Amino acid sequence: MAFQTKKDFYEIRLASLITNVDKDSLLELYQPIIGSQATILYLTLLKQKRNQDGVDMFSIEHLLKSMQIVVRDFLSARKYLEAVGLLRTYETHADDIKCYIYVLYSPKSPKAFFEDVLFKGLLIRSVGEKEAKHLANKYRVNLIIPENYNEVTSSFVDVFTLDYDDLSFRKDFGSD
């Protein structure tokens, strides 16, 4: 991991949309594994990105002051976020200043989290089996439909009539 100093700068990019449900699972499922500093770092970067108001680059020094942490703690928190796939970090050098791009990823869905043996195991180790089961039940979705019900859902083609020759269907907004 490259050393980072207070005089460095960073920009934030989102790899995906991050919802309120993602924030809930971050706090309840990830925080026991990655710790509060990493969790707050993630939420702080997310908030900065959403409030950036034309500002592309941020100062590491300002981030450290606002979080009231030192460089060592920041690097540790960043490392935890990277390890669980919530953050990817890229750097470049310009003279004696480094510039970073922090790419934020949404947390795994609760279903994917509990299906991942590593994440589930780390959660059990952090909060205990009883609390982990409680959290799993909290996020469980009941999709069992009684046998005496028949599905009557409309399909896409039941509702929409499409003319594929229409230019609207040929527009390309790019691969992003």
CSV table of C-alpha atoms in Angstrom, one decimal:
chain,number,residue,atom,x,y,z
A,1,MET,CA,0.0,0.0,0.0
A,2,ALA,CA,1.4,3.4,-1.0
A,3,PHE,CA,2.1,5.9,1.7
A,4,GLN,CA,-0.4,8.7,1.9
A,5,THR,CA,0.3,12.2,3.3
A,6,LYS,CA,-1.9,15.1,4.4
A,7,LYS,CA,-1.0,17.1,1.4
A,8,ASP,CA,-2.4,14.6,-1.1
A,9,PHE,CA,-5.7,15.0,-2.9
A,10,TYR,CA,-8.4,12.6,-4.1
A,11,GLU,CA,-11.5,12.4,-6.1
A,12,ILE,CA,-14.5,10.1,-5.6
A,13,ARG,CA,-16.3,8.0,-8.1
A,14,LEU,CA,-19.3,5.7,-7.7
A,15,ALA,CA,-19.2,2.3,-9.4
A,16,SER,CA,-22.8,1.7,-8.7
A,17,LEU,CA,-25.9,3.3,-7.1
A,18,ILE,CA,-25.8,3.1,-3.4
A,19,THR,CA,-29.2,3.0,-1.7
A,20,ASN,CA,-30.5,3.4,1.8
A,21,VAL,CA,-30.8,-0.4,2.1
A,22,ASP,CA,-27.1,-0.6,1.2
A,23,LYS,CA,-26.3,1.8,4.0
A,24,ASP,CA,-28.4,-0.3,6.4
A,25,SER,CA,-26.5,-3.5,5.5
A,26,LEU,CA,-23.2,-1.5,5.7
A,27,LEU,CA,-24.0,-0.5,9.3
A,28,GLU,CA,-25.5,-3.8,10.4
A,29,LEU,CA,-23.5,-6.4,8.4
A,30,TYR,CA,-20.2,-4.9,7.4
A,31,GLN,CA,-19.5,-2.6,10.4
A,32,PRO,CA,-18.9,-5.5,12.8
A,33,ILE,CA,-16.3,-6.8,10.4
A,34,ILE,CA,-14.5,-3.7,9.2
A,35,GLY,CA,-15.0,-1.4,12.2
A,36,SER,CA,-16.5,2.0,12.8
A,37,GLN,CA,-13.6,4.0,11.3
A,38,ALA,CA,-13.9,2.2,7.9
A,39,THR,CA,-17.7,2.5,8.0
A,40,ILE,CA,-17.5,6.2,8.7
A,41,LEU,CA,-14.9,6.7,6.0
A,42,TYR,CA,-17.2,5.0,3.5
A,43,LEU,CA,-20.2,7.1,4.5
A,44,THR,CA,-18.1,10.3,4.5
A,45,LEU,CA,-16.8,9.6,1.0
A,46,LEU,CA,-20.3,8.8,-0.2
A,47,LYS,CA,-21.7,12.0,1.3
A,48,GLN,CA,-18.8,14.1,-0.2
A,49,LYS,CA,-19.5,12.6,-3.6
A,50,ARG,CA,-23.2,13.4,-3.4
A,51,ASN,CA,-22.5,17.0,-2.1
A,52,GLN,CA,-19.6,17.8,-4.3
A,53,ASP,CA,-21.2,20.8,-6.0
A,54,GLY,CA,-18.6,21.1,-8.9
A,55,VAL,CA,-15.6,20.2,-6.7
A,56,ASP,CA,-13.7,17.4,-8.2
A,57,MET,CA,-10.7,17.1,-5.9
A,58,PHE,CA,-10.7,17.0,-2.2
A,59,SER,CA,-7.8,17.4,0.3
A,60,ILE,CA,-6.8,14.4,2.4
A,61,GLU,CA,-5.9,16.9,5.2
A,62,HIS,CA,-9.5,18.2,5.2
A,63,LEU,CA,-10.8,14.7,5.4
A,64,LEU,CA,-8.5,13.7,8.3
A,65,LYS,CA,-9.6,16.9,10.2
A,66,SER,CA,-13.3,16.3,9.6
A,67,MET,CA,-13.0,12.7,10.7
A,68,GLN,CA,-10.6,13.5,13.5
A,69,ILE,CA,-8.2,10.7,12.6
A,70,VAL,CA,-4.5,10.5,11.8
A,71,VAL,CA,-3.1,9.2,8.5
A,72,ARG,CA,-2.3,5.7,10.0
A,73,ASP,CA,-5.9,5.2,11.0
A,74,PHE,CA,-7.2,6.5,7.7
A,75,LEU,CA,-4.9,4.0,5.8
A,76,SER,CA,-6.1,1.2,8.0
A,77,ALA,CA,-9.8,2.1,7.4
A,78,ARG,CA,-9.1,2.3,3.7
A,79,LYS,CA,-7.5,-1.1,3.7
A,80,TYR,CA,-10.5,-2.7,5.4
A,81,LEU,CA,-12.9,-1.1,2.8
A,82,GLU,CA,-10.7,-2.4,0.0
A,83,ALA,CA,-10.5,-5.9,1.5
A,84,VAL,CA,-14.2,-6.3,1.5
A,85,GLY,CA,-14.8,-4.9,-2.0
A,86,LEU,CA,-16.4,-1.6,-1.0
A,87,LEU,CA,-13.5,0.6,-2.3
A,88,ARG,CA,-10.9,0.5,-5.0
A,89,THR,CA,-8.0,2.9,-4.9
A,90,TYR,CA,-6.0,4.3,-7.8
A,91,GLU,CA,-3.0,6.7,-7.5
A,92,THR,CA,-0.9,9.0,-9.7
A,93,HIS,CA,2.1,11.2,-8.9
A,94,ALA,CA,2.5,14.9,-9.8
A,95,ASP,CA,5.7,16.3,-8.5
A,96,ASP,CA,5.7,15.5,-4.7
A,97,ILE,CA,1.9,15.3,-4.5
A,98,LYS,CA,-0.1,12.2,-5.0
A,99,CYS,CA,-3.6,12.2,-6.4
A,100,TYR,CA,-6.0,9.3,-5.7
A,101,ILE,CA,-9.3,8.2,-7.2
A,102,TYR,CA,-11.5,6.3,-4.7
A,103,VAL,CA,-14.1,4.2,-6.4
A,104,LEU,CA,-17.0,3.3,-4.1
A,105,TYR,CA,-18.9,0.0,-4.6
A,106,SER,CA,-22.2,-0.9,-3.1
A,107,PRO,CA,-22.3,-3.5,-0.4
A,108,LYS,CA,-23.3,-7.1,-1.3
A,109,SER,CA,-27.1,-7.6,-1.0
A,110,PRO,CA,-28.0,-9.2,2.3
A,111,LYS,CA,-28.8,-12.4,0.5
A,112,ALA,CA,-25.4,-12.5,-1.2
A,113,PHE,CA,-23.7,-11.5,2.1
A,114,PHE,CA,-25.1,-14.5,3.9
A,115,GLU,CA,-24.5,-16.8,1.0
A,116,ASP,CA,-20.8,-15.9,1.1
A,117,VAL,CA,-19.1,-18.2,3.6
A,118,LEU,CA,-16.3,-15.7,4.3
A,119,PHE,CA,-18.6,-12.8,5.1
A,120,LYS,CA,-21.0,-14.9,7.1
A,121,GLY,CA,-18.1,-16.5,9.0
A,122,LEU,CA,-16.5,-13.1,9.8
A,123,LEU,CA,-19.9,-11.8,11.0
A,124,ILE,CA,-20.4,-14.8,13.3
A,125,ARG,CA,-16.9,-14.3,14.6
A,126,SER,CA,-17.6,-10.6,15.2
A,127,VAL,CA,-21.1,-10.6,16.7
A,128,GLY,CA,-21.7,-14.3,17.7
A,129,GLU,CA,-23.9,-16.9,16.1
A,130,LYS,CA,-27.1,-15.8,17.8
A,131,GLU,CA,-26.9,-12.2,16.6
A,132,ALA,CA,-25.8,-13.3,13.1
A,133,LYS,CA,-28.9,-15.5,12.9
A,134,HIS,CA,-31.0,-12.6,14.1
A,135,LEU,CA,-29.6,-10.4,11.4
A,136,ALA,CA,-30.0,-13.1,8.7
A,137,ASN,CA,-33.7,-13.4,9.7
A,138,LYS,CA,-34.1,-9.6,9.6
A,139,TYR,CA,-33.0,-9.5,6.0
A,140,ARG,CA,-34.8,-12.8,4.9
A,141,VAL,CA,-37.5,-12.3,2.2
A,142,ASN,CA,-40.4,-14.7,2.2
A,143,LEU,CA,-41.2,-15.6,-1.4
A,144,ILE,CA,-43.2,-18.8,-0.7
A,145,ILE,CA,-46.5,-18.5,-2.6
A,146,PRO,CA,-49.2,-21.0,-1.4
A,147,GLU,CA,-50.0,-23.7,-4.0
A,148,ASN,CA,-53.6,-22.7,-4.4
A,149,TYR,CA,-52.5,-19.4,-6.0
A,150,ASN,CA,-52.0,-19.0,-9.8
A,151,GLU,CA,-49.8,-16.3,-11.2
A,152,VAL,CA,-51.6,-13.8,-13.3
A,153,THR,CA,-48.8,-11.3,-13.7
A,154,SER,CA,-48.7,-9.4,-17.1
A,155,SER,CA,-45.6,-9.8,-19.2
A,156,PHE,CA,-43.7,-7.1,-21.0
A,157,VAL,CA,-45.2,-7.9,-24.4
A,158,ASP,CA,-48.7,-8.0,-22.9
A,159,VAL,CA,-48.4,-4.3,-22.1
A,160,PHE,CA,-46.0,-2.8,-24.7
A,161,THR,CA,-46.2,-2.9,-28.4
A,162,LEU,CA,-42.8,-2.2,-29.9
A,163,ASP,CA,-41.7,-1.0,-33.3
A,164,TYR,CA,-38.1,-2.0,-33.6
A,165,ASP,CA,-37.7,0.2,-36.6
A,166,ASP,CA,-38.3,3.3,-34.4
A,167,LEU,CA,-35.1,5.3,-34.0
A,168,SER,CA,-35.6,5.4,-30.2
A,169,PHE,CA,-34.5,1.8,-30.1
A,170,ARG,CA,-31.3,2.5,-31.9
A,171,LYS,CA,-29.9,5.2,-29.6
A,172,ASP,CA,-26.7,4.5,-27.9
A,173,PHE,CA,-25.7,6.3,-24.7
A,174,GLY,CA,-22.3,4.6,-24.4
A,175,SER,CA,-21.2,1.6,-22.5
A,176,ASP,CA,-21.2,3.4,-19.1
